PDB file of C-alpha atoms and ligand atoms in Angstrom:
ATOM      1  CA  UNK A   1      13.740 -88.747-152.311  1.00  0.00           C
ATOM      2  CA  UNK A   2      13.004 -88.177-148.613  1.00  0.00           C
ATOM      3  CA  UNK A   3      11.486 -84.688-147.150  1.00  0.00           C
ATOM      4  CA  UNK A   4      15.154 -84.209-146.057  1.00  0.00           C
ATOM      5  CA  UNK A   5      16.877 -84.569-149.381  1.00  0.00           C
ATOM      6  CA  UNK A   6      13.998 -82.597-150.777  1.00  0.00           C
ATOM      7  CA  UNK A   7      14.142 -79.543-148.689  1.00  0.00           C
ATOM      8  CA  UNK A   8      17.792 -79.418-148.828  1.00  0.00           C
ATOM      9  CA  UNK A   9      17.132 -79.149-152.381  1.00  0.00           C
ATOM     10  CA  UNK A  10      14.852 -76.388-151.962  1.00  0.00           C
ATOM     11  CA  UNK A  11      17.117 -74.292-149.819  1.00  0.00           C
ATOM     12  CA  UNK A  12      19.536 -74.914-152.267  1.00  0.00           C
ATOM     13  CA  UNK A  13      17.275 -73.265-154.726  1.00  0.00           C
ATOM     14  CA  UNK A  14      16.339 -70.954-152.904  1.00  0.00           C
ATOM     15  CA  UNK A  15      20.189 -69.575-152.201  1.00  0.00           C
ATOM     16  CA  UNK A  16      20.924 -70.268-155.863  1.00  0.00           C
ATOM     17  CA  UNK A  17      18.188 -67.872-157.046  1.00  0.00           C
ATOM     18  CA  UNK A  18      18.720 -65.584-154.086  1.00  0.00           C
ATOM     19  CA  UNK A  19      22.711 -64.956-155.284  1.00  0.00           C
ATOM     20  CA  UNK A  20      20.878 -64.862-159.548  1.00  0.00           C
ATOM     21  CA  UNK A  21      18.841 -62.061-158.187  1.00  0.00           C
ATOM     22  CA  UNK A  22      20.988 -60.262-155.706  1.00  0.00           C
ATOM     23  CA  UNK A  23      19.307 -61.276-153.068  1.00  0.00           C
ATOM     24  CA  UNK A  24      20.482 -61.510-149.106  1.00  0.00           C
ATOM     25  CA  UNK A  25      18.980 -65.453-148.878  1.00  0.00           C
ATOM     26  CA  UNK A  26      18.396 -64.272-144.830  1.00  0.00           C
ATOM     27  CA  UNK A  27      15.565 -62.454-146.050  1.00  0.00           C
ATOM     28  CA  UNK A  28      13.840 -65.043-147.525  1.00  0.00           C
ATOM     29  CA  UNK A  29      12.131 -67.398-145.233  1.00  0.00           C
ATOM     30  CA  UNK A  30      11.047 -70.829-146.003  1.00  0.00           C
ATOM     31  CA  UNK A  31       7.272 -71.731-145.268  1.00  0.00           C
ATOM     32  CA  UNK A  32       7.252 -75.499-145.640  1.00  0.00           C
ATOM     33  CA  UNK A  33       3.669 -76.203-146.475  1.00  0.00           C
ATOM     34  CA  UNK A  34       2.298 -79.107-144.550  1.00  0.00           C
ATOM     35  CA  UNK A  35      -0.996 -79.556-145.747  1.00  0.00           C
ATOM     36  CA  UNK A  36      -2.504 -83.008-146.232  1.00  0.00           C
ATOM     37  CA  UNK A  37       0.681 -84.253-145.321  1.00  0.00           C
ATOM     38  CA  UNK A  38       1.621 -86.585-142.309  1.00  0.00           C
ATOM     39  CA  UNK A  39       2.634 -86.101-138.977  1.00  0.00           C
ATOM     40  CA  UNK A  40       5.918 -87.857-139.932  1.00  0.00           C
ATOM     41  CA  UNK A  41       6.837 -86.035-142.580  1.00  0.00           C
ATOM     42  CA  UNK A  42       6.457 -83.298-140.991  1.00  0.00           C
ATOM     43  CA  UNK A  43       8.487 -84.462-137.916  1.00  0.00           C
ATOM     44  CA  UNK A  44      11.358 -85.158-140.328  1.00  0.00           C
ATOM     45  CA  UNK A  45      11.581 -81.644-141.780  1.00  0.00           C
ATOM     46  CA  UNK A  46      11.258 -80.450-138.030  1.00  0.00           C
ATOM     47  CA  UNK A  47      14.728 -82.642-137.658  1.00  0.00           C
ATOM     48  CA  UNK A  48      15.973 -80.857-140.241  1.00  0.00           C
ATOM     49  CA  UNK A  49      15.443 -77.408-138.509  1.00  0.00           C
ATOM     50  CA  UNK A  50      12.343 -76.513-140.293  1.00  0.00           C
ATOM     51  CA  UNK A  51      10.450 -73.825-138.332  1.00  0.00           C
ATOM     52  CA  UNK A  52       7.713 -72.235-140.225  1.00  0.00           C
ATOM     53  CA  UNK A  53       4.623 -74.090-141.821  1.00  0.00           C
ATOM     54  CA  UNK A  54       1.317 -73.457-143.362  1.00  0.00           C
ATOM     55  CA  UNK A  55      -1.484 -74.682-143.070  1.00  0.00           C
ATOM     56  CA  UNK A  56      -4.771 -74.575-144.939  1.00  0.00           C
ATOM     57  CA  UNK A  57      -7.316 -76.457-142.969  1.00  0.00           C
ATOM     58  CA  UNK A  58      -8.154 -75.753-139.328  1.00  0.00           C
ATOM     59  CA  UNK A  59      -8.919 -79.261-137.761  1.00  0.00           C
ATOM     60  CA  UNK A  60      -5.989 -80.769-139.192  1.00  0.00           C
ATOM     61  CA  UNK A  61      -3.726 -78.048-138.232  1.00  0.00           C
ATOM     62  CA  UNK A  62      -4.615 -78.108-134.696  1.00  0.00           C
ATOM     63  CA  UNK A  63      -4.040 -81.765-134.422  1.00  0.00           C
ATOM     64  CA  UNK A  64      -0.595 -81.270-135.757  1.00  0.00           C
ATOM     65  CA  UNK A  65       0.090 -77.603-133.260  1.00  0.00           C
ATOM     66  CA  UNK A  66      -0.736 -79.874-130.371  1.00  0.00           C
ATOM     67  CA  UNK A  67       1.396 -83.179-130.972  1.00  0.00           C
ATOM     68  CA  UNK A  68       4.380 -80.844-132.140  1.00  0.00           C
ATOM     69  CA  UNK A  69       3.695 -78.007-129.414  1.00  0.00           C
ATOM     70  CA  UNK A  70       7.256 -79.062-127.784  1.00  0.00           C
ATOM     71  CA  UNK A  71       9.389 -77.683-131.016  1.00  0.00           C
ATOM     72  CA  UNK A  72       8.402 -74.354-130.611  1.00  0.00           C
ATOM     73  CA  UNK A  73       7.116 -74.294-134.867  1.00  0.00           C
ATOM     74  CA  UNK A  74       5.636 -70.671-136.093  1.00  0.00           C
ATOM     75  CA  UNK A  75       2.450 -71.825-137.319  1.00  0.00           C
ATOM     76  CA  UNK A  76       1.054 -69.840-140.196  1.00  0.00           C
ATOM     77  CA  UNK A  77      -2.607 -70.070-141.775  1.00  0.00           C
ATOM     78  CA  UNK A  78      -2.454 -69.618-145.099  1.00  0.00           C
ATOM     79  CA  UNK A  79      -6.097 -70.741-146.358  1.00  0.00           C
ATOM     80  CA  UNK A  80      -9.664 -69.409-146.594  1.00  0.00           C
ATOM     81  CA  UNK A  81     -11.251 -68.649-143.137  1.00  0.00           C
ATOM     82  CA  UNK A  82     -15.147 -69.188-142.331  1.00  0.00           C
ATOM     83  CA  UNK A  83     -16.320 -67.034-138.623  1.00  0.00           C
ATOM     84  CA  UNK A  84     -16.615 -70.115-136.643  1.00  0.00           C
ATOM     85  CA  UNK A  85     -12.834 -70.791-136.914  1.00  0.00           C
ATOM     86  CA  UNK A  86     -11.434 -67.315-135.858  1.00  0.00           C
ATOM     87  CA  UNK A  87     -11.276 -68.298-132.470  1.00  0.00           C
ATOM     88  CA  UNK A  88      -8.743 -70.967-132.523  1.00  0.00           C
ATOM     89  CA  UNK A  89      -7.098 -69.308-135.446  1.00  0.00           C
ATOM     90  CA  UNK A  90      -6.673 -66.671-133.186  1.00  0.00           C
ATOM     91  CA  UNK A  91      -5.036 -68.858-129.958  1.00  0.00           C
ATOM     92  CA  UNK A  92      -2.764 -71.201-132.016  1.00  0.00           C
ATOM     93  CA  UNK A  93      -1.654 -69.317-134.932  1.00  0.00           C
ATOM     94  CA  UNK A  94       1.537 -66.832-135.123  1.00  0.00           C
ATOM     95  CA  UNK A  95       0.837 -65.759-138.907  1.00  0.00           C
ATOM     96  CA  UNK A  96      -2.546 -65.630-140.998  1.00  0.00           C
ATOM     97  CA  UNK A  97      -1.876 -64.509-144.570  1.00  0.00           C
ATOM     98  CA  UNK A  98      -5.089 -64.958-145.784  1.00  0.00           C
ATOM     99  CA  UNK A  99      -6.786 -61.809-144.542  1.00  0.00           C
ATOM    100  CA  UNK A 100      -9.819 -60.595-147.580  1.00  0.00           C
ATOM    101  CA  UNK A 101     -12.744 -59.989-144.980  1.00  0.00           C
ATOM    102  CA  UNK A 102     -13.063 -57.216-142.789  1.00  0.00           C
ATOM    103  CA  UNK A 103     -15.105 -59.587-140.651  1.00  0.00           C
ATOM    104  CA  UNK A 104     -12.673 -61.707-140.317  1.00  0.00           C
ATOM    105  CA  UNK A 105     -10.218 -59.509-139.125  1.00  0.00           C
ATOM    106  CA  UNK A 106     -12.183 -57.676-136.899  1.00  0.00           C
ATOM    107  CA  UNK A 107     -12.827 -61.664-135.264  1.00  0.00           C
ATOM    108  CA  UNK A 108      -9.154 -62.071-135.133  1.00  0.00           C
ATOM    109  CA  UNK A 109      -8.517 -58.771-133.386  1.00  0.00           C
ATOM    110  CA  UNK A 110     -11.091 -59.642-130.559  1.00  0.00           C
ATOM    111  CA  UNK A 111     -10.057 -63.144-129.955  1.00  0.00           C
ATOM    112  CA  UNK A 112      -6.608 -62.798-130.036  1.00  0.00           C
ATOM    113  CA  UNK A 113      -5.352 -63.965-126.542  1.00  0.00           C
ATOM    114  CA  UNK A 114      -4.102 -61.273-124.244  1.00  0.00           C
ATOM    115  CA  UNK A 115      -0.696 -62.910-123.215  1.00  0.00           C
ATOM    116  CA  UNK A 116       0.238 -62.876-127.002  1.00  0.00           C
ATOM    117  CA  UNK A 117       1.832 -60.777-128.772  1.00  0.00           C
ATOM    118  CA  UNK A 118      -0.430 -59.396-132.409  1.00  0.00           C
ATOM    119  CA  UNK A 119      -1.117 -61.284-134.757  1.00  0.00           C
ATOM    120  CA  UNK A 120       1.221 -61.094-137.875  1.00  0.00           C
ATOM    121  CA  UNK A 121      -1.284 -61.031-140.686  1.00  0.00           C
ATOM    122  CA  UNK A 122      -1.190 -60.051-144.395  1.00  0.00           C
ATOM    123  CA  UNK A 123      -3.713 -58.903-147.251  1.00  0.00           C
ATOM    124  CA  UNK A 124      -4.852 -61.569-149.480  1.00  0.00           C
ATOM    125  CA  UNK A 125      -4.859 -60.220-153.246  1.00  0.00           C
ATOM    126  CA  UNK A 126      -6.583 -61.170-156.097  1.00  0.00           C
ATOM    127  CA  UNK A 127      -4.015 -60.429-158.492  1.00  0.00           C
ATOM    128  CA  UNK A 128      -6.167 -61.152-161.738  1.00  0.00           C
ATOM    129  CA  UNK A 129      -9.733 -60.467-160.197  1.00  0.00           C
ATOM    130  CA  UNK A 130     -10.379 -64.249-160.839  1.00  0.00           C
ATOM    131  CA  UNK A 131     -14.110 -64.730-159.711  1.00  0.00           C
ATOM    132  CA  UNK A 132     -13.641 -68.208-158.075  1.00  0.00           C
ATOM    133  CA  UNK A 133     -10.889 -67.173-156.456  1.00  0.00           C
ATOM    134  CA  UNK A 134     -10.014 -65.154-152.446  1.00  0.00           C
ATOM    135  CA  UNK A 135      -8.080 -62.048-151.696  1.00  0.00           C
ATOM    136  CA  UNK A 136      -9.468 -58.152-152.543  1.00  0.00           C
ATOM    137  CA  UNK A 137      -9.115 -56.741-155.771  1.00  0.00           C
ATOM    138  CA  UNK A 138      -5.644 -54.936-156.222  1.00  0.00           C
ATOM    139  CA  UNK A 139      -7.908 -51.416-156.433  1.00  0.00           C
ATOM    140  CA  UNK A 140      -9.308 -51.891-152.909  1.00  0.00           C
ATOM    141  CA  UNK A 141      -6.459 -52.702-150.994  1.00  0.00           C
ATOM    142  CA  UNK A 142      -4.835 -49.632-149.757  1.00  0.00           C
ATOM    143  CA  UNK A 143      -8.221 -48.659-148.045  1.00  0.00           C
ATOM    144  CA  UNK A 144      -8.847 -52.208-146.989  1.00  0.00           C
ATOM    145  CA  UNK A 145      -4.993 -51.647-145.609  1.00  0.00           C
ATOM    146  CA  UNK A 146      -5.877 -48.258-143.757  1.00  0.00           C
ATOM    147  CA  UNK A 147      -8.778 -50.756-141.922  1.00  0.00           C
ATOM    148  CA  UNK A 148      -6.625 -53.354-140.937  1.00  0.00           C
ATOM    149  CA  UNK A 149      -3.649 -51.376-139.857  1.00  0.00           C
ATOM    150  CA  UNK A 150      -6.447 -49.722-136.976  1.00  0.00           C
ATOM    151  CA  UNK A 151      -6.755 -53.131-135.574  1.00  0.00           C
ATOM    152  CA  UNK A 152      -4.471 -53.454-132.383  1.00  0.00           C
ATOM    153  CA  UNK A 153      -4.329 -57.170-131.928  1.00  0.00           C
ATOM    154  CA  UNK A 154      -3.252 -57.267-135.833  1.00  0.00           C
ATOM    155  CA  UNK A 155      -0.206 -56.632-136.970  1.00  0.00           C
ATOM    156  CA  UNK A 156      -0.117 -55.768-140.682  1.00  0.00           C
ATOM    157  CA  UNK A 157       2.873 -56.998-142.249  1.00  0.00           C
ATOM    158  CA  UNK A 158       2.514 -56.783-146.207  1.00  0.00           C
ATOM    159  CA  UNK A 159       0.732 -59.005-148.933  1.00  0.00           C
ATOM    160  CA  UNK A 160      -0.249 -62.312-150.120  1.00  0.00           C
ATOM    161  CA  UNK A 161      -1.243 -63.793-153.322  1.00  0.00           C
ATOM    162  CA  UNK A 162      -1.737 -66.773-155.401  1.00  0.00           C
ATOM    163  CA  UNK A 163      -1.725 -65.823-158.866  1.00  0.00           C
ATOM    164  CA  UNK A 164      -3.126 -67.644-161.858  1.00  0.00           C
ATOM    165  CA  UNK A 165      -0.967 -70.572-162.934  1.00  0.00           C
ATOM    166  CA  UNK A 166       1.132 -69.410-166.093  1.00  0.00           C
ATOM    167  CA  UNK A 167       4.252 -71.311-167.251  1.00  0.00           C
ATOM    168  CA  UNK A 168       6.215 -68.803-168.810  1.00  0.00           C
ATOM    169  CA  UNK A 169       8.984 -67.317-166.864  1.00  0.00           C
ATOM    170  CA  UNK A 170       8.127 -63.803-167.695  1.00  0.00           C
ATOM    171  CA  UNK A 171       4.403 -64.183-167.077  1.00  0.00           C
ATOM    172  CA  UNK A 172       4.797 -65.264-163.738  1.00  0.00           C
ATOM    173  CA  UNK A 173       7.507 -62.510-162.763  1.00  0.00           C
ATOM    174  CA  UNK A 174       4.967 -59.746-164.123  1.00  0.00           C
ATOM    175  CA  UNK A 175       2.461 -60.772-161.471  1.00  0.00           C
ATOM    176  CA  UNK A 176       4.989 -61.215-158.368  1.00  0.00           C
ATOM    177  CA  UNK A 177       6.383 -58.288-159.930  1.00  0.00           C
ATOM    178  CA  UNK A 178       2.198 -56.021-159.680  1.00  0.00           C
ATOM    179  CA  UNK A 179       2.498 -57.430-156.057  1.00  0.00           C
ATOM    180  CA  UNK A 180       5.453 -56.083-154.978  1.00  0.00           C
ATOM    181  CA  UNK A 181       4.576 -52.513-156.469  1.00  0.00           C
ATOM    182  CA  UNK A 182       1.579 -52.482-154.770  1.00  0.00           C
ATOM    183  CA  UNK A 183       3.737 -53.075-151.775  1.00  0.00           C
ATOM    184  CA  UNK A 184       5.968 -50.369-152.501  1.00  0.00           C
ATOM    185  CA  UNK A 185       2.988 -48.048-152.720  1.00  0.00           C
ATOM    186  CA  UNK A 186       1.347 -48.456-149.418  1.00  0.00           C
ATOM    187  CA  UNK A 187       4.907 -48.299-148.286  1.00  0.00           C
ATOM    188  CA  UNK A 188       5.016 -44.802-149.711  1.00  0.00           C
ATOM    189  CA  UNK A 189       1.958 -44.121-147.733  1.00  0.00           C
ATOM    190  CA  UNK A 190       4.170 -44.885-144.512  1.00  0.00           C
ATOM    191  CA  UNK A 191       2.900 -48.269-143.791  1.00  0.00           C
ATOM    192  CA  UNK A 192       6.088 -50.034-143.007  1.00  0.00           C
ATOM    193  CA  UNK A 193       4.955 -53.482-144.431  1.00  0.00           C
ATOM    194  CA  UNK A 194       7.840 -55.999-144.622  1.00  0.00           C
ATOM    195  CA  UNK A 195       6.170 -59.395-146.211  1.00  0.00           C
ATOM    196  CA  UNK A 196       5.804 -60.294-149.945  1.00  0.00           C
ATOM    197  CA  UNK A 197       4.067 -63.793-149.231  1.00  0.00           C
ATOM    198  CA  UNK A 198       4.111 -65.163-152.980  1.00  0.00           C
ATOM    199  CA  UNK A 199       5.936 -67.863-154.635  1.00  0.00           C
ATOM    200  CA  UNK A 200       4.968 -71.855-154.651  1.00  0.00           C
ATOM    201  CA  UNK A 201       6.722 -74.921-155.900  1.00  0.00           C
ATOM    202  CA  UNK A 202       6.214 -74.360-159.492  1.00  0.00           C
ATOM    203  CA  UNK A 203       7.019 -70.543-159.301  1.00  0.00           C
ATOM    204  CA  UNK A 204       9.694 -70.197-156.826  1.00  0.00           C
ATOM    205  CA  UNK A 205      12.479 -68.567-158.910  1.00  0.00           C
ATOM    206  CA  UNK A 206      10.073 -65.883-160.469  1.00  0.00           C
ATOM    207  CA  UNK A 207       8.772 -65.136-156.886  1.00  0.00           C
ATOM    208  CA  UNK A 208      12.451 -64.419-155.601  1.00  0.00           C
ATOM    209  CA  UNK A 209      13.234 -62.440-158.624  1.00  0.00           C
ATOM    210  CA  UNK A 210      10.303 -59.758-157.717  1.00  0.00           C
ATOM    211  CA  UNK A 211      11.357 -59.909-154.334  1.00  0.00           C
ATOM    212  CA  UNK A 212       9.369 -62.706-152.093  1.00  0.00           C
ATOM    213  CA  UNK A 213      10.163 -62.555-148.537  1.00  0.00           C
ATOM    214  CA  UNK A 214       8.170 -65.395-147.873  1.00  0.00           C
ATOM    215  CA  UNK A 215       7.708 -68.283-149.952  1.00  0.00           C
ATOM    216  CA  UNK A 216       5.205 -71.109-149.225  1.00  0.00           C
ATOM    217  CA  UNK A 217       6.213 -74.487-150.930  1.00  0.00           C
ATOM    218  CA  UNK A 218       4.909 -77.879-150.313  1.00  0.00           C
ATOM    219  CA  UNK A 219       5.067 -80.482-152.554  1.00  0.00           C
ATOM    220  CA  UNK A 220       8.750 -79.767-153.517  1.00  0.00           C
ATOM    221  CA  UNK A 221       9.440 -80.649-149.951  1.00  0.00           C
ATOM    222  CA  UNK A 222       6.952 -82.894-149.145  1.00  0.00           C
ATOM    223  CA  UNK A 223       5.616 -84.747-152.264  1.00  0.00           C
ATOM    224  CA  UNK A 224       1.999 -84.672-153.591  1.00  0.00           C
ATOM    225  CA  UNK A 225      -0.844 -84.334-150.976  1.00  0.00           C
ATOM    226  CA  UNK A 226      -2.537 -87.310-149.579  1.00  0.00           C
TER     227      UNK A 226
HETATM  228  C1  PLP B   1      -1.092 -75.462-151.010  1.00  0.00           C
HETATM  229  C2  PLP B   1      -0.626 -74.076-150.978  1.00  0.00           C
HETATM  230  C3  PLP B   1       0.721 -73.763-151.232  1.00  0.00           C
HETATM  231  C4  PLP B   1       1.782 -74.788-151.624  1.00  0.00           C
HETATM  232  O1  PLP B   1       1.650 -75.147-152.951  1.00  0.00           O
HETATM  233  P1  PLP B   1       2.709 -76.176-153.630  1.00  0.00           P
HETATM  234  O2  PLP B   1       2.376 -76.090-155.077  1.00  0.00           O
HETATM  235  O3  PLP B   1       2.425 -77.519-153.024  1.00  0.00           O
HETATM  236  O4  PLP B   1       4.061 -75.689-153.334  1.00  0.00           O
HETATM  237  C5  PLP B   1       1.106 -72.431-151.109  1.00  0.00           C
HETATM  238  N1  PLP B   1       0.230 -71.464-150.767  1.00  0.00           N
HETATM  239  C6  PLP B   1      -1.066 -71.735-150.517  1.00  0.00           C
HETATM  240  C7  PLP B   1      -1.970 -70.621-150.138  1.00  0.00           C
HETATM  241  C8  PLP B   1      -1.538 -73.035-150.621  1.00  0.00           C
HETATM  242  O5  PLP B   1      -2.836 -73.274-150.383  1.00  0.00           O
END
């Protein structure tokens, strides 16, 4: 299939599941995740009105931000961030949703260009407290929340995660499902936070269920990764 058949397929999917879970489909936006994939392909979801895409690598991404810079795409950085790449994280990127480091936001904050408008970010969690993997551990995030909401070039807008892979329906809804209540509380707390950032190819419907407002699929719309 080509990335056009396959992302029609995934809006599709995504209005299907929307309507299963009584959903508005509006607030669900598609992040088509571009990484390791080719200019082309990317070019051909852009023909198919495709406006928001992640990206996990920095080089790569700003390769792509420059050849494309005529489409007006919302870039969105969705990967682990070292200090040297804050800078032109900060100039070229509308979204990071990656945030675990107080370091790293603080970078972010100071380099974020003047004639631009804050950064849209959101809190990485580590759903399971995995040891290999990124994000703050689910007890730590309302303070680490309090921090990043006193950042003025950052604009907190909810939560991220990745969670562990699980296959079962019901496994996979309980941890979208600890993600959005954690929302819900710092919402209580009169944050304001509008972004669930969770769901991937192989977890999509689960994802919408527990009410993702972002989902970040790749290779259901772009194949595997070269
Ligand atoms: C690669 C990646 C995705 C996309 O995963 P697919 O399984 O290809 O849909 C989503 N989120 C993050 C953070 C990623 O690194």
């Amino acid at each position: 299939m080509t990335v056009a058949q396959q992302l029609s397929e995934v809006r599709k999917k995504i209005s299907e599941y929307a309507a299963r879970y009584q959903r508005d489909p509006a607030g669900i936006t598609l992040l088509a995740v571009s990484k390791q994939q080719s200019l082309p392909a990317i070019q051909a979801a852009v023909a198919e009105g495709q406006c928001d895409f992640g990206e996990n690598y920095l080089q790569e991404a700003l390769n792509k931000i420059t050849v494309l810079s005529e489409a007006k795409l919302c870039w969105h950085f969705i990967g682990p961030i070292q200090s040297n790449k804050t800078r032109d994280i900060a100039a070229h990127f509308s979204w990071v949703h990656s945030i675990d480091r107080l370091k790293i936001a603080e970078r972010l904050n100071a380099q974020r260009p003047e004639h631009l408008t804050p950064l849209n970010v959101c809190i990485e969690v580590n759903l399971d407290n995995e040891r290999t993997k990124a994000g703050i551990a689910p007890a730590a995030v309302t303070d680490f929340a309090k921090i990043i909401r006193r950042l003025p070039r950052l604009k907190l807008r909810g939560l991220m995660a990745i969670p562990q892979v699980q296959n079962d329906f019901s496994g996979q809804r309980q941890a979208f499902a600890n993600l959005r209540m954690q929302l819900e509380s710092l919402n209580q707390l009169g944050m304001d936070l509008d972004t669930l950032s969770m769901g991937m190819s192989d977890d999509l419907e689960a994802a919408i269920a527990e009410g993702a407002t972002c989902v970040r699929i790749g290779k259901a719309i772009f194949g595997a990764r070269q």
